Short mmCIF file of C-alpha atoms in Angstrom, two decimals:
data_model
loop_
_atom_site.label_atom_id
_atom_site.label_comp_id
_atom_site.label_asym_id
_atom_site.label_seq_id
_atom_site.Cartn_x
_atom_site.Cartn_y
_atom_site.Cartn_z
CA MET A 1 -13.01 -7.59 -8.27
CA GLU A 2 -16.59 -7.12 -9.34
CA PRO A 3 -18.02 -3.56 -9.36
CA LYS A 4 -20.59 -4.57 -6.74
CA GLU A 5 -17.83 -5.76 -4.37
CA MET A 6 -15.78 -2.63 -5.06
CA ALA A 7 -18.78 -0.41 -4.23
CA ARG A 8 -19.39 -2.38 -1.03
CA LEU A 9 -15.79 -1.87 0.08
CA LEU A 10 -15.87 1.82 -0.76
CA GLY A 11 -18.75 2.07 1.69
CA GLY A 12 -16.14 1.46 4.38
CA PHE A 13 -14.88 4.97 3.72
CA ALA A 14 -18.35 6.53 3.95
CA THR A 15 -17.66 8.51 7.12
CA GLU A 16 -14.81 10.66 8.31
CA LYS A 17 -14.55 8.57 11.51
CA ARG A 18 -13.98 5.37 9.55
CA VAL A 19 -11.31 7.04 7.45
CA ARG A 20 -9.55 8.33 10.58
CA ILE A 21 -9.75 4.85 12.15
CA LEU A 22 -8.30 3.14 9.08
CA LYS A 23 -5.56 5.77 8.79
CA ALA A 24 -4.58 5.29 12.44
CA LEU A 25 -4.58 1.50 12.11
CA MET A 26 -2.48 1.64 8.94
CA SER A 27 0.00 3.92 10.72
CA ALA A 28 0.15 1.55 13.70
CA GLY A 29 1.31 -1.29 11.47
CA HIS A 30 1.06 -4.98 12.26
CA GLU A 31 1.03 -4.41 16.04
CA GLY A 32 -2.33 -2.64 15.80
CA LEU A 33 -3.99 -0.59 18.51
CA SER A 34 -6.27 -1.25 21.43
CA ILE A 35 -9.64 0.48 21.35
CA LEU A 36 -8.45 3.00 23.95
CA GLU A 37 -5.27 3.74 21.96
CA LEU A 38 -7.37 4.09 18.81
CA SER A 39 -9.70 6.49 20.63
CA ARG A 40 -6.75 8.67 21.60
CA ALA A 41 -5.16 8.50 18.13
CA THR A 42 -8.36 9.51 16.36
CA ASP A 43 -9.83 11.85 18.99
CA THR A 44 -13.01 9.76 18.79
CA THR A 45 -15.06 8.39 21.66
CA VAL A 46 -14.95 4.68 22.38
CA VAL A 47 -18.70 4.48 21.65
CA ASP A 48 -18.26 6.06 18.20
CA ILE A 49 -15.33 3.77 17.48
CA GLY A 50 -17.45 0.75 18.39
CA LEU A 51 -20.10 1.69 15.85
CA SER A 52 -17.51 2.27 13.12
CA LEU A 53 -15.63 -0.94 13.95
CA GLU A 54 -18.77 -2.96 13.45
CA SER A 55 -19.06 -1.67 9.89
CA LEU A 56 -15.35 -2.04 9.13
CA ALA A 57 -15.25 -5.58 10.53
CA SER A 58 -18.29 -6.61 8.48
CA LEU A 59 -16.39 -5.42 5.37
CA ASP A 60 -13.31 -7.40 6.50
CA MET A 61 -11.25 -4.18 6.48
CA ILE A 62 -9.97 -4.77 10.01
CA ASN A 63 -8.96 -7.76 12.07
CA ILE A 64 -9.74 -7.96 15.77
CA SER A 65 -7.78 -10.19 18.10
CA ILE A 66 -7.54 -10.61 21.86
CA ILE A 67 -4.11 -10.08 23.39
CA ASN A 68 -3.74 -10.09 27.19
CA ASN A 69 -7.52 -9.82 27.58
CA GLU A 70 -7.61 -6.69 25.44
CA ARG A 71 -9.00 -6.26 21.93
CA VAL A 72 -6.33 -5.29 19.45
CA LEU A 73 -7.36 -3.90 16.09
CA VAL A 74 -5.26 -4.22 12.95
CA ALA A 75 -6.01 -2.97 9.43
CA ASN A 76 -6.55 -5.86 7.01
CA ARG A 77 -3.86 -4.83 4.55
CA LYS A 78 -4.64 -7.69 2.20
CA VAL A 79 -8.18 -6.41 1.55
CA LEU A 80 -7.13 -2.75 1.42
CA ASN A 81 -4.19 -3.43 -0.90
CA SER A 82 -6.40 -5.49 -3.17
CA MET A 83 -9.01 -2.78 -3.35
CA PHE A 84 -6.60 0.09 -4.00
CA GLY A 85 -4.51 -2.02 -6.37
CA GLU A 86 -7.61 -2.78 -8.39
CA PHE A 87 -8.52 0.91 -8.47
CA TYR A 88 -5.04 1.80 -9.62
CA GLU A 89 -5.03 -0.83 -12.37
CA HIS A 90 -8.48 0.02 -13.73
CA TYR A 91 -8.74 3.74 -13.22
CA VAL A 92 -5.15 5.00 -13.44
CA VAL A 93 -3.18 2.55 -15.56
CA GLY A 94 -6.22 1.55 -17.61
CA ARG A 95 -7.03 5.18 -18.26
CA GLU A 96 -3.47 5.84 -19.46
CA ASN A 97 -3.77 2.93 -21.89
CA VAL A 98 -7.02 4.35 -23.29
CA SER A 99 -5.40 7.79 -23.72
CA GLU A 100 -2.39 6.28 -25.46
CA SER A 101 -4.55 4.29 -27.88
CA ARG A 102 -6.43 7.47 -28.90
CA ASN A 103 -3.21 9.18 -30.02
#
């Protein structure tokens, strides 16, 4: 993943509300949460969630589907796993390799 793309995705975590939303959606698993359930789980108003969801959806960090005429939100684990996996490889494992080569 290019540094520019990585920085763009990190912007998804720019506010505490977005972090709480992503945490709640990750905890909910593949079933996801409705906007009302997400509001209750994060102690965030529906209006505030709407603004955050717009940003998260534009970053492809969440998926939104309609089930029984209700929006259901699910964390996009593929994108999140890719991003955190890349961080781990470059900044944790890669750093260990640099330290080992210095010894």
